[in-house]
PDB file of C-alpha atoms in Angstrom:
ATOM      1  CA  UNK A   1       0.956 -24.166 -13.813  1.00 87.00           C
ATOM      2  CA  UNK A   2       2.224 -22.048 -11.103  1.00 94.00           C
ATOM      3  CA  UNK A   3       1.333 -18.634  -9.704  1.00 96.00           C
ATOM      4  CA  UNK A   4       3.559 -16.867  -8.183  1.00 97.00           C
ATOM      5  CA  UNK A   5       1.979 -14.538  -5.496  1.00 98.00           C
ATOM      6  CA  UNK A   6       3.733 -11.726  -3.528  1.00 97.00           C
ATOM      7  CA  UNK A   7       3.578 -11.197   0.248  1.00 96.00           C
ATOM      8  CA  UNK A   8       5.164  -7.652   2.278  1.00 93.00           C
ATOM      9  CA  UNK A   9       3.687  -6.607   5.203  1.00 88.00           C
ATOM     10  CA  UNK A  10       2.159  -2.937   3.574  1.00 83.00           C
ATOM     11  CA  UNK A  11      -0.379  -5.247   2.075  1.00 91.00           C
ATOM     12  CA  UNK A  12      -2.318  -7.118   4.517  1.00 93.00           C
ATOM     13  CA  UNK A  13      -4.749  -8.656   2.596  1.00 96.00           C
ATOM     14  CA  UNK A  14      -2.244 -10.717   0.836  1.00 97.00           C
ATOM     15  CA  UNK A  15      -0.090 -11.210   4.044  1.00 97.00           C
ATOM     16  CA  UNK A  16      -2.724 -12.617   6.172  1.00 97.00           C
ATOM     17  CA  UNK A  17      -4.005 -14.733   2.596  1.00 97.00           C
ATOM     18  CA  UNK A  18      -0.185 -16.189   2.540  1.00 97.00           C
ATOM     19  CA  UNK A  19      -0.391 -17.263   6.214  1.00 96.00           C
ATOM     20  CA  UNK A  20      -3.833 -18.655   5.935  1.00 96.00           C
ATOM     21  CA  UNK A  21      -2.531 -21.121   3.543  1.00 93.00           C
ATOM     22  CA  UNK A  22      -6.515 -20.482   1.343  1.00 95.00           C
ATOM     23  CA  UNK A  23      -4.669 -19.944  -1.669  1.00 96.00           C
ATOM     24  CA  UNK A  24      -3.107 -23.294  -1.742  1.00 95.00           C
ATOM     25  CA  UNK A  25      -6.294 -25.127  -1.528  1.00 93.00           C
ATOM     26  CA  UNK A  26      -8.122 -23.536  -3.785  1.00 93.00           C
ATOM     27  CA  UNK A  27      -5.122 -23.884  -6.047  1.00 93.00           C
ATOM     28  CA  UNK A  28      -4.964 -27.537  -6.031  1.00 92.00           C
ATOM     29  CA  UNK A  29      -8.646 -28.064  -6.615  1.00 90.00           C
ATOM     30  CA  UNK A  30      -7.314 -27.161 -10.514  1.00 90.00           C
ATOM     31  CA  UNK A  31      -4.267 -28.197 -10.585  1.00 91.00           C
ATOM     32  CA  UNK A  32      -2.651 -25.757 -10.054  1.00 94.00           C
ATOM     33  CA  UNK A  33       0.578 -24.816  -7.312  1.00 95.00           C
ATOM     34  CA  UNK A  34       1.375 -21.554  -5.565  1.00 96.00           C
ATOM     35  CA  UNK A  35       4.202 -20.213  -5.206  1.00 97.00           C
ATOM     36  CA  UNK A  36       4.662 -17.208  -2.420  1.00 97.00           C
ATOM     37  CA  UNK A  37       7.408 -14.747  -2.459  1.00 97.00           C
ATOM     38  CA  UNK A  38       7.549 -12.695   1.137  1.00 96.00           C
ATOM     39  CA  UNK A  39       9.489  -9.793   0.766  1.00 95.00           C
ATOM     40  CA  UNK A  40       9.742  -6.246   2.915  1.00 88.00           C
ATOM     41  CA  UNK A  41       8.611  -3.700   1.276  1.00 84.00           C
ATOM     42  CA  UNK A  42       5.569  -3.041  -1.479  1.00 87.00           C
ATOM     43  CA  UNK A  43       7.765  -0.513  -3.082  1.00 85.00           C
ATOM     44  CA  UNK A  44       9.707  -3.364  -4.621  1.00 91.00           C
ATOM     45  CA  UNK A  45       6.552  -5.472  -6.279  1.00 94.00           C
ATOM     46  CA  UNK A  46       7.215  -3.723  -9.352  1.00 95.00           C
ATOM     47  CA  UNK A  47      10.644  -5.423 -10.185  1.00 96.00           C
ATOM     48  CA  UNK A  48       9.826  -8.310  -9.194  1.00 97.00           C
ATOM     49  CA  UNK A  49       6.350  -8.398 -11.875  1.00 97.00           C
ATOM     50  CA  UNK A  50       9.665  -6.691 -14.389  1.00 96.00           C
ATOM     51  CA  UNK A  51      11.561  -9.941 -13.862  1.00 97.00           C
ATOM     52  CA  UNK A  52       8.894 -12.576 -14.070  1.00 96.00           C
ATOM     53  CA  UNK A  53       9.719 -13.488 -10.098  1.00 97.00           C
ATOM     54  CA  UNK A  54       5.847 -12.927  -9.607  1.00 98.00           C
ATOM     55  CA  UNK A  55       2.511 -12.522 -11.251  1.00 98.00           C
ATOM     56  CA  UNK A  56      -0.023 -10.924  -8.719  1.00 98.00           C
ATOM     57  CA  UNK A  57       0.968  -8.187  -6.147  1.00 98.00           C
ATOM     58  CA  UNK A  58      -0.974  -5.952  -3.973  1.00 96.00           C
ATOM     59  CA  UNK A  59       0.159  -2.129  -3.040  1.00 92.00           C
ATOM     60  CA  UNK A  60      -1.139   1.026  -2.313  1.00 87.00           C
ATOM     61  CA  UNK A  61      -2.523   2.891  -5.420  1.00 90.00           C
ATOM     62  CA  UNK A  62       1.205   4.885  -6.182  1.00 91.00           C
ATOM     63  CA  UNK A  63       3.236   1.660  -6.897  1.00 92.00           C
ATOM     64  CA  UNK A  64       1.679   0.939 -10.029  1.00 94.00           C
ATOM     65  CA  UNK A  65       1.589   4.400 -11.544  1.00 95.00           C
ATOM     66  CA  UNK A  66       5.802   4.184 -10.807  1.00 93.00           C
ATOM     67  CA  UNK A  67       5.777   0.783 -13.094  1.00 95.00           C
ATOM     68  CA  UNK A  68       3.843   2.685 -15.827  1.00 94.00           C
ATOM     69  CA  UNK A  69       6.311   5.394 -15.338  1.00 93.00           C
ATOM     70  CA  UNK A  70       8.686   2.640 -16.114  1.00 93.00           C
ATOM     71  CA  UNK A  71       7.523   1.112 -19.446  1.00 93.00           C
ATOM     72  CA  UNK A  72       6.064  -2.087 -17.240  1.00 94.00           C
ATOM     73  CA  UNK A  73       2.636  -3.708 -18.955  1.00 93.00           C
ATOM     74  CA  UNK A  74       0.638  -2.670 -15.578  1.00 94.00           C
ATOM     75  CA  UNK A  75      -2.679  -4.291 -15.365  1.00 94.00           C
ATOM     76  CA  UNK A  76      -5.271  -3.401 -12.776  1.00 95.00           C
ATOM     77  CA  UNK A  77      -7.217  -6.670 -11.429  1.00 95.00           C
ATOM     78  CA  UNK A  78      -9.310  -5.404  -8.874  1.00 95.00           C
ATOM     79  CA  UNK A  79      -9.200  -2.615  -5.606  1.00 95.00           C
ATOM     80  CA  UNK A  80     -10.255  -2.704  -2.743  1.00 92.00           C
ATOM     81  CA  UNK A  81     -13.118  -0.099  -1.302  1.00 90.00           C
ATOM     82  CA  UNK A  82     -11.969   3.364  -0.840  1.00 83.00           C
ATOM     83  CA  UNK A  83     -10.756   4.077   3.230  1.00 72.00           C
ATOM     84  CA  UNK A  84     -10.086   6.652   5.434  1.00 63.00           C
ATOM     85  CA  UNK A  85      -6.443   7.359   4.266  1.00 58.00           C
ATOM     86  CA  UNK A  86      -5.478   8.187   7.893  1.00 74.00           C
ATOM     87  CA  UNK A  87      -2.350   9.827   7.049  1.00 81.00           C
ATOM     88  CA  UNK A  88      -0.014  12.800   8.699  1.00 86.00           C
ATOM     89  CA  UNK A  89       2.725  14.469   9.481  1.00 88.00           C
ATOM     90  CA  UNK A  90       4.084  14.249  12.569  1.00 91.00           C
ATOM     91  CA  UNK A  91       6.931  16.095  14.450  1.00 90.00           C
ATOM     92  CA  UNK A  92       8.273  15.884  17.676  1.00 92.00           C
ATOM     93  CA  UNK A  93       6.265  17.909  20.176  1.00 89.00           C
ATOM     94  CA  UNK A  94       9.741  19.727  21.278  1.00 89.00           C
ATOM     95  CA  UNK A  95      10.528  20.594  17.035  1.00 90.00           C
ATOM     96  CA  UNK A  96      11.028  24.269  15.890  1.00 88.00           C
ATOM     97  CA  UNK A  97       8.566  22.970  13.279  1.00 87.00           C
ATOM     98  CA  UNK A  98       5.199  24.585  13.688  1.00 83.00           C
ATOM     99  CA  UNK A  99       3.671  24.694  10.263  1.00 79.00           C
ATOM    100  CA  UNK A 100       3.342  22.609   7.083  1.00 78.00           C
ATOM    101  CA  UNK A 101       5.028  25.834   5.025  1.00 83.00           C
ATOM    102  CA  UNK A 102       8.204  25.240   7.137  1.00 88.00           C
ATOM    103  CA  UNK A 103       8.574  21.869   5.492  1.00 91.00           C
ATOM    104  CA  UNK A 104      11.150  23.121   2.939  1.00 93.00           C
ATOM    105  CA  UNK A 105      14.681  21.782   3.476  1.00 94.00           C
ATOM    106  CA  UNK A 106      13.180  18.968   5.687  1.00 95.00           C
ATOM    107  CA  UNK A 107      13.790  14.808   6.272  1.00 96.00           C
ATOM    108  CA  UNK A 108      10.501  13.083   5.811  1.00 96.00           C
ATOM    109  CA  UNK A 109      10.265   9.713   6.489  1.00 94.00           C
ATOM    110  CA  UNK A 110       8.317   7.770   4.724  1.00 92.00           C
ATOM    111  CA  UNK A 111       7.071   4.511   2.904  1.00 85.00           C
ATOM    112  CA  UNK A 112       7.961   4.837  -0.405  1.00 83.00           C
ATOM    113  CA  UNK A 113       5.267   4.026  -2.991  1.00 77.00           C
ATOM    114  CA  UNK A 114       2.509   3.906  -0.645  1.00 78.00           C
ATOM    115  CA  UNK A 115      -0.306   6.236   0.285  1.00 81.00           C
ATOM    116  CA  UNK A 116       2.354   8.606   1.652  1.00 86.00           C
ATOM    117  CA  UNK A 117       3.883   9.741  -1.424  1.00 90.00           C
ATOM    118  CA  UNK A 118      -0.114  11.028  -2.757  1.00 87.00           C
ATOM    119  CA  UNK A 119      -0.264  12.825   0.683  1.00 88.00           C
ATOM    120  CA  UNK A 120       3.610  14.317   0.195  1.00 91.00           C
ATOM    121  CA  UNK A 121       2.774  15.576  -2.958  1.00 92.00           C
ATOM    122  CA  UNK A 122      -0.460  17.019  -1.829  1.00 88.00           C
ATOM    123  CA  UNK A 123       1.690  19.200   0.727  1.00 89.00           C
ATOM    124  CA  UNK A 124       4.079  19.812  -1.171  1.00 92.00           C
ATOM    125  CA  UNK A 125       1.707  21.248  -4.115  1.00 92.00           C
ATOM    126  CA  UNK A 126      -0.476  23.190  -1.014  1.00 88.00           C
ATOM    127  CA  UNK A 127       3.095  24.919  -0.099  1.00 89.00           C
ATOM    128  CA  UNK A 128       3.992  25.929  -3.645  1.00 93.00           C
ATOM    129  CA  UNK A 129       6.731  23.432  -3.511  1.00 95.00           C
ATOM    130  CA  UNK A 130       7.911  20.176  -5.515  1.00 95.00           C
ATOM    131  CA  UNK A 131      10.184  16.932  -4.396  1.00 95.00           C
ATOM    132  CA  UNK A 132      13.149  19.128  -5.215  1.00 96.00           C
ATOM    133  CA  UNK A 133      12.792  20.905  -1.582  1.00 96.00           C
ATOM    134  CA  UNK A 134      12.463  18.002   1.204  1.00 95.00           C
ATOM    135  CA  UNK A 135      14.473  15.115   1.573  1.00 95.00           C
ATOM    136  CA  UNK A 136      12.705  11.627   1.569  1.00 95.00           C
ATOM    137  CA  UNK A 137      13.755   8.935   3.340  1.00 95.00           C
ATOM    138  CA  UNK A 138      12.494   5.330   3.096  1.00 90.00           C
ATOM    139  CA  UNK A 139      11.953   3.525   6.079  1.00 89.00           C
ATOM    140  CA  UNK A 140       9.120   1.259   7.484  1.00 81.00           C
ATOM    141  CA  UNK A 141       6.570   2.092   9.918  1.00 79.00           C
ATOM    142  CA  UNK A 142       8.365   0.532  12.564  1.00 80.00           C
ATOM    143  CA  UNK A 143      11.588   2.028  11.871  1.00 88.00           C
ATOM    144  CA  UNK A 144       9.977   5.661  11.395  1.00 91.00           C
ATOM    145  CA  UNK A 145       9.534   6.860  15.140  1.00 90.00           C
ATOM    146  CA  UNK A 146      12.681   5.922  16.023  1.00 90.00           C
ATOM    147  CA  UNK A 147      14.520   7.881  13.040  1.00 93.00           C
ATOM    148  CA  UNK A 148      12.001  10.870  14.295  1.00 93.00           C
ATOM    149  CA  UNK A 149      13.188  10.426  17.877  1.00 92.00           C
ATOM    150  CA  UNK A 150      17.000  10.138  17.310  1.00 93.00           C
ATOM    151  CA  UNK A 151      16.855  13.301  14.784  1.00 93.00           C
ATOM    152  CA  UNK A 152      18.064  11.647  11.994  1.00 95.00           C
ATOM    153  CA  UNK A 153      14.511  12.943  10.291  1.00 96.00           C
ATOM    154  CA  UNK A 154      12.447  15.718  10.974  1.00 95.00           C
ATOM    155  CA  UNK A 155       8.994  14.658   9.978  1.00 93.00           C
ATOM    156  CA  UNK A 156       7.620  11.364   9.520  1.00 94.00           C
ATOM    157  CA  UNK A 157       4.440  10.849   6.919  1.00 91.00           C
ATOM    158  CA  UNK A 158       2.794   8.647   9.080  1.00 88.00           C
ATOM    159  CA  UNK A 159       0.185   6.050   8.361  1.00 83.00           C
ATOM    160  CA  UNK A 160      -1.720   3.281  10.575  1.00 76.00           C
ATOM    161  CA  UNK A 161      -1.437   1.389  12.772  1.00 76.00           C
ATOM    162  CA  UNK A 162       1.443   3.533  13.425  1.00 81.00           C
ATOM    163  CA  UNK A 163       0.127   6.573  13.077  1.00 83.00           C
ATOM    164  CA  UNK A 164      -2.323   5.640  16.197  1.00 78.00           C
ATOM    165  CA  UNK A 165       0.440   4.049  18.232  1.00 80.00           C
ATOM    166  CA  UNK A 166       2.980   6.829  18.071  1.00 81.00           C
ATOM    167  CA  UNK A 167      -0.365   9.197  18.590  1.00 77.00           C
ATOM    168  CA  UNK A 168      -1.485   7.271  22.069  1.00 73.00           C
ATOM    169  CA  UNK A 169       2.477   7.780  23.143  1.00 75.00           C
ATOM    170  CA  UNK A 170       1.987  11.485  23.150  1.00 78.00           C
ATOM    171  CA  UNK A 171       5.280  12.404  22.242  1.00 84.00           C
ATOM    172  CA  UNK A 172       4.117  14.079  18.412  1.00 88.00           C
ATOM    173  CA  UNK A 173       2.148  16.328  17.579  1.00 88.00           C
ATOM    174  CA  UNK A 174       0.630  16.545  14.237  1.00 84.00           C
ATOM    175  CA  UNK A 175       1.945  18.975  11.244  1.00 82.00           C
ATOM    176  CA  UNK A 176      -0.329  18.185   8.668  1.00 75.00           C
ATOM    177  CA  UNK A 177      -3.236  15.865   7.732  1.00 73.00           C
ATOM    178  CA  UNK A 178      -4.686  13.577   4.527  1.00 65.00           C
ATOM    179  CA  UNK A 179      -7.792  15.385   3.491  1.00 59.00           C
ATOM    180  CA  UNK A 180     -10.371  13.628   1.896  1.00 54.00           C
ATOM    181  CA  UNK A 181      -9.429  14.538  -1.199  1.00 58.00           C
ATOM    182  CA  UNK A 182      -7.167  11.430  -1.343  1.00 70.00           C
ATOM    183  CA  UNK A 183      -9.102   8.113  -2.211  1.00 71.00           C
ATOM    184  CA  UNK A 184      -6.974   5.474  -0.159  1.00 77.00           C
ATOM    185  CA  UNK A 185      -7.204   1.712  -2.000  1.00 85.00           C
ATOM    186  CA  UNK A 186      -5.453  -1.185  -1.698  1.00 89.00           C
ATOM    187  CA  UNK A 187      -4.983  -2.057  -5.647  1.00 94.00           C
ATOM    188  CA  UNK A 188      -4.079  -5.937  -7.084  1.00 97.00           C
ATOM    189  CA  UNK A 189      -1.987  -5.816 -10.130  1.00 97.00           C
ATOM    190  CA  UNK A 190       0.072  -7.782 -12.658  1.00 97.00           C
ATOM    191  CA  UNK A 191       1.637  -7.703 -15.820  1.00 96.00           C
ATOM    192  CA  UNK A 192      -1.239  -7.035 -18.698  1.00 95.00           C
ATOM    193  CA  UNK A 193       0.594  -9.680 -20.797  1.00 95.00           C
ATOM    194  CA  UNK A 194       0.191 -12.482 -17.684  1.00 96.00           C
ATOM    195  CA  UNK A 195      -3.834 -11.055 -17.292  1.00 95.00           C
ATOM    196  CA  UNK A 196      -4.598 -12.191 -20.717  1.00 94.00           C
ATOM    197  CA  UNK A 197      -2.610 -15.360 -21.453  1.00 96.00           C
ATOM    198  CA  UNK A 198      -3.891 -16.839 -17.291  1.00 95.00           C
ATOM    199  CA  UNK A 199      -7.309 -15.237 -16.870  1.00 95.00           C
ATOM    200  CA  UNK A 200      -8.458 -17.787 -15.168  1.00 94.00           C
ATOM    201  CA  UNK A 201      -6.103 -17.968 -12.854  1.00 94.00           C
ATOM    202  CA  UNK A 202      -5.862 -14.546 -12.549  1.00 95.00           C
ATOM    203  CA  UNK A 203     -10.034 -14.945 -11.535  1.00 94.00           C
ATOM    204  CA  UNK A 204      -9.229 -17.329  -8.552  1.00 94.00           C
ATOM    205  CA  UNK A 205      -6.929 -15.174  -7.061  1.00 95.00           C
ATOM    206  CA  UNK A 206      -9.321 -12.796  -6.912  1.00 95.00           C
ATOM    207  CA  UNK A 207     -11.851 -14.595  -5.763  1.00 95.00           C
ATOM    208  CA  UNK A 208      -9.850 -16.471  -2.929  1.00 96.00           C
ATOM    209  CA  UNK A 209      -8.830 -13.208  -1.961  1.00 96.00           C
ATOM    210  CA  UNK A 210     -12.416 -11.750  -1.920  1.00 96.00           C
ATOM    211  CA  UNK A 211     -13.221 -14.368   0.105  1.00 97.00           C
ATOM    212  CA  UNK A 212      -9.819 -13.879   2.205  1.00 97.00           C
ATOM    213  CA  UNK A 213     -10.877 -10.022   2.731  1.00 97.00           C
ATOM    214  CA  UNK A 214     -14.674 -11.254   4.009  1.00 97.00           C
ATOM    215  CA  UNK A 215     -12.836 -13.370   6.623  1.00 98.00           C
ATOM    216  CA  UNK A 216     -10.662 -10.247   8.151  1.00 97.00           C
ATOM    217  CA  UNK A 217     -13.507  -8.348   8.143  1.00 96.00           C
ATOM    218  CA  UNK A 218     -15.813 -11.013  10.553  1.00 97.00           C
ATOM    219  CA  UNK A 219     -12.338 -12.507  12.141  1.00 97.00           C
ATOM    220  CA  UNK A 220     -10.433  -9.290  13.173  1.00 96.00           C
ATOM    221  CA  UNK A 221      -8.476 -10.418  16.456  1.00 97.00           C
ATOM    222  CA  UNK A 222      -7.763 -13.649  14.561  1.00 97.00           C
ATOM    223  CA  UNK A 223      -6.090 -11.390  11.926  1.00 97.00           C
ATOM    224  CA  UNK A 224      -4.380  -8.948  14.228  1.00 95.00           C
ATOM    225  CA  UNK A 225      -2.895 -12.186  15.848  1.00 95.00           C
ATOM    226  CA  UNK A 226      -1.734 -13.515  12.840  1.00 94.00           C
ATOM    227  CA  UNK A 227      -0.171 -10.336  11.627  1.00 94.00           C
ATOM    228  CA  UNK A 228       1.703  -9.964  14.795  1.00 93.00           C
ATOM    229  CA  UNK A 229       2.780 -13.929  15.167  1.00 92.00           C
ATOM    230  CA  UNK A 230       4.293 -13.508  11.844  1.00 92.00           C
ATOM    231  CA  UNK A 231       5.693  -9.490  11.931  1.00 87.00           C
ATOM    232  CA  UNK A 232       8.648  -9.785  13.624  1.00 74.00           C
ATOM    233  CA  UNK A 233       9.388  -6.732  15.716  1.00 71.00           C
ATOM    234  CA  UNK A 234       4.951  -5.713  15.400  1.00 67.00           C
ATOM    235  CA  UNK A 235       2.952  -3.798  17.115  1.00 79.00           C
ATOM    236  CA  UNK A 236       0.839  -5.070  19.910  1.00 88.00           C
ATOM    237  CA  UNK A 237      -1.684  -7.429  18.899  1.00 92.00           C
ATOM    238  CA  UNK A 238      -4.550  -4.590  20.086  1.00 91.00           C
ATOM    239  CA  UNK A 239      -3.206  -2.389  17.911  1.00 87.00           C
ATOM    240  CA  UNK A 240      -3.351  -4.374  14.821  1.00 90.00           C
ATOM    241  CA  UNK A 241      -6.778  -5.351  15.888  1.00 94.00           C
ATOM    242  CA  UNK A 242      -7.782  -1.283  16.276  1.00 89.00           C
ATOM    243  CA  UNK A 243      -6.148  -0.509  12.845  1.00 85.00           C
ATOM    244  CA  UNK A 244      -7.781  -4.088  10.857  1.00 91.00           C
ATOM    245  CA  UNK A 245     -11.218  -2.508  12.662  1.00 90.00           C
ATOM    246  CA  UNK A 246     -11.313   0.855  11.062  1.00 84.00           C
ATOM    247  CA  UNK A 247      -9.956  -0.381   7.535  1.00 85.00           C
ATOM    248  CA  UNK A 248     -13.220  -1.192   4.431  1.00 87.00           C
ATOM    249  CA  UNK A 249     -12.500  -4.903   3.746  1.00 94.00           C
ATOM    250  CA  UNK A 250     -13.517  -6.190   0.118  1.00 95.00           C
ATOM    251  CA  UNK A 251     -12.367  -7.010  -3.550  1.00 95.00           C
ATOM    252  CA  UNK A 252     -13.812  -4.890  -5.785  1.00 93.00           C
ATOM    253  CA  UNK A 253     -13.915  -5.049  -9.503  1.00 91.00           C
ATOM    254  CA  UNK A 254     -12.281  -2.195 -11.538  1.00 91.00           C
ATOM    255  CA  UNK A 255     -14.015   0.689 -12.554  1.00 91.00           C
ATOM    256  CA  UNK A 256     -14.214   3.900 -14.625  1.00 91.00           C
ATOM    257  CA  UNK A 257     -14.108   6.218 -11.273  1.00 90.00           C
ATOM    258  CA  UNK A 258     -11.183   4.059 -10.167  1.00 90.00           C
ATOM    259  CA  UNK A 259      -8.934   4.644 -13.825  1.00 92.00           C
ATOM    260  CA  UNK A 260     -10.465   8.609 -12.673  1.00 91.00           C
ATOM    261  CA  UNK A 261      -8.445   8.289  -9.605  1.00 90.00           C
ATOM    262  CA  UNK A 262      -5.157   7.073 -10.729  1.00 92.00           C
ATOM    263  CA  UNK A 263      -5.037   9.266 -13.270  1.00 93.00           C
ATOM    264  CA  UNK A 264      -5.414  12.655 -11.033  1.00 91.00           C
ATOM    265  CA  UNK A 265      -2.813  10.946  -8.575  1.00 92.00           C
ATOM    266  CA  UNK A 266      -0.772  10.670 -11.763  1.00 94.00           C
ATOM    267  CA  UNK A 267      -0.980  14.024 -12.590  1.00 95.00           C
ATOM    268  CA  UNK A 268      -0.344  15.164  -9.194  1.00 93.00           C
ATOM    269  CA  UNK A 269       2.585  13.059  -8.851  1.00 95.00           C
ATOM    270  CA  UNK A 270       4.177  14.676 -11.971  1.00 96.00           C
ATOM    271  CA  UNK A 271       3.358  18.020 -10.799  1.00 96.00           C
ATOM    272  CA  UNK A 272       4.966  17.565  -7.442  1.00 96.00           C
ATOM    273  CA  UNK A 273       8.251  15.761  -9.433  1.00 96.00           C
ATOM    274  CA  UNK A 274       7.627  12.382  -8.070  1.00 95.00           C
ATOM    275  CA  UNK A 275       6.972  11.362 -11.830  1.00 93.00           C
ATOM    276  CA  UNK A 276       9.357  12.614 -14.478  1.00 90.00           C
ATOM    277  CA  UNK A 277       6.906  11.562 -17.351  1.00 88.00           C
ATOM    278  CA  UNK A 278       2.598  12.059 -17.769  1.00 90.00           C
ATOM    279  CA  UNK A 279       0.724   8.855 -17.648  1.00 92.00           C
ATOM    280  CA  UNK A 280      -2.356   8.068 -19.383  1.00 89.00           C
ATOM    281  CA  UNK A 281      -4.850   5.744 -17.422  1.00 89.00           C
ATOM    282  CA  UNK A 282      -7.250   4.284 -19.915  1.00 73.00           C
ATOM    283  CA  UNK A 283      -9.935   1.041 -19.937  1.00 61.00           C
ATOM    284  CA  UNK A 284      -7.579  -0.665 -21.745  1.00 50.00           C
ATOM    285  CA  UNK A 285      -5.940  -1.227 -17.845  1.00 55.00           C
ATOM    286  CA  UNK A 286      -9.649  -2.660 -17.002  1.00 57.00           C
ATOM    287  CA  UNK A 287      -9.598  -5.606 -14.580  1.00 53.00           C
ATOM    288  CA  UNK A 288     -11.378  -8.816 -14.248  1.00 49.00           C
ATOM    289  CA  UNK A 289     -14.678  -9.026 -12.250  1.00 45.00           C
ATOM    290  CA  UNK A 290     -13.753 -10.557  -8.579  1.00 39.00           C
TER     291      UNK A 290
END
């Protein structure tokens, strides 16, 4: 049997997993093979569950709502604990831009499907506006600032580590903020049809990756070195250690308040137009004890 396991750099508990080479061992110990797929962005985890190309991926808590959205079996294995979603929205201290109600009519970079898109529709709902009225525009967090910089955006929905690093360059101020209304997670997903035929293997992977997440958390520079050994075009080691610092490493098992939580960014996402459709999130999406 092989499990197929997906690996982007918005997810860095499975990144720094793939690199560590854990899963593999624990793997063979059953029998079993692994079989990594490194893509660039989390946004795109959803086809590749659609198509069979993978089993288990790991993205922010929006990505799987979108699959829903999409008629995709989405199965919740396990989150990780809730963190400071250190999020904003950042113009260039020289912009005309002086307030988050000016934001209609706007270029917002962003990272689709993550954290970002909860905080966008959060604004957007605060300003009495929907997705209609700003322009999104997909880009990484390395390619952001320089989109801000050249003009060819007007905001940027920042998150960390970049969020820090273009704050410590003082050359953007701050728009708008995450309040902590937003419960940032890191969720672990698959197709609800894969969940039940492999639960055992669907147990290991949480469990290496439990174990993976206790390692970042007591290892940090060894992390942030990894990251940026393997992240072509990263941010400074120090960074990466600053931004793995700050983050609540773990594997936690689904719960009722979590199935609470998707389903009010659910609603907000359809009120804001990022959905077309309501969602219903129900036990019946209940994980598998890490």
């Amino acid at each position: 049997m092989t499990l197929r396991v997906g690996s982007h750099p918005d997810n860095l508990s499975l990144f720094i997993l793939r690199h560590r080479g854990e899963l593999e061992t624990q793997a063979v110990s059953h029998g079993w093979q692994v079989e990594w797929m490194d893509y660039q962005h989390g946004a795109d985890s959803a086809a590749y569950l659609a198509s069979h190309q993978l089993d288990i991926v790991g993205t922010g808590t929006t990505s799987p709502l979108y699959a829903q959205a999409k008629g995709l079996d989405v199965a919740y294995l396990g989150a990780s604990p809730v963190s400071n979603a250190n999020c904003a929205l950042l113009v260039m201290k020289e912009s005309h831009l002086q307030v988050p109600q000016q934001i209609k009519g706007t270029r917002i970079a962003c990272i689709r499907g993550s954290v970002t898109d909860r905080f966008l529709a959060q604004q957007l709902l605060q300003n009495g506006l929907t997705l209609k009225d700003i322009t999104l525009v997909d880009l990484s967090g390395s390619e952001s600032p320089r989109a801000l910089r050249e003009g060819r955006v007007d905001l940027w929905a920042a998150i960390d580590p970049w969020l820090s690093a273009a704050r410590d360059a003082k050359m953007v101020r701050m728009l708008g903020q995450v309040d902590e209304f937003i419960a940032n997670r890191t969720l672990f997903w698959c197709r609800k049809s894969w969940r039940e035929r492999y639960p055992r293997q669907a147990r290991l992977a949480l469990s290496v990756l439990a174990e993976n997440d206790r390692w970042i958390a007591t290892h940090p520079l060894q992390a942030a070195e990894l990251i940026h050994q393997h992240l072509a075009g990263s941010i400074s080691v120090e960074s990466w250690f600053t931004a793995l610092r700050r983050r609540s490493w773990g594997i936690l098992p689904v719960s009722t308040e979590l199935l609470a939580e998707q389903q009010r960014q659910a609603d907000d996402l359809v009120a804001a137009g990022f959905l077309n459709n309501s969602l219903i999130i129900n036990s019946a999406r209940q994980g598998l004890q890490a």
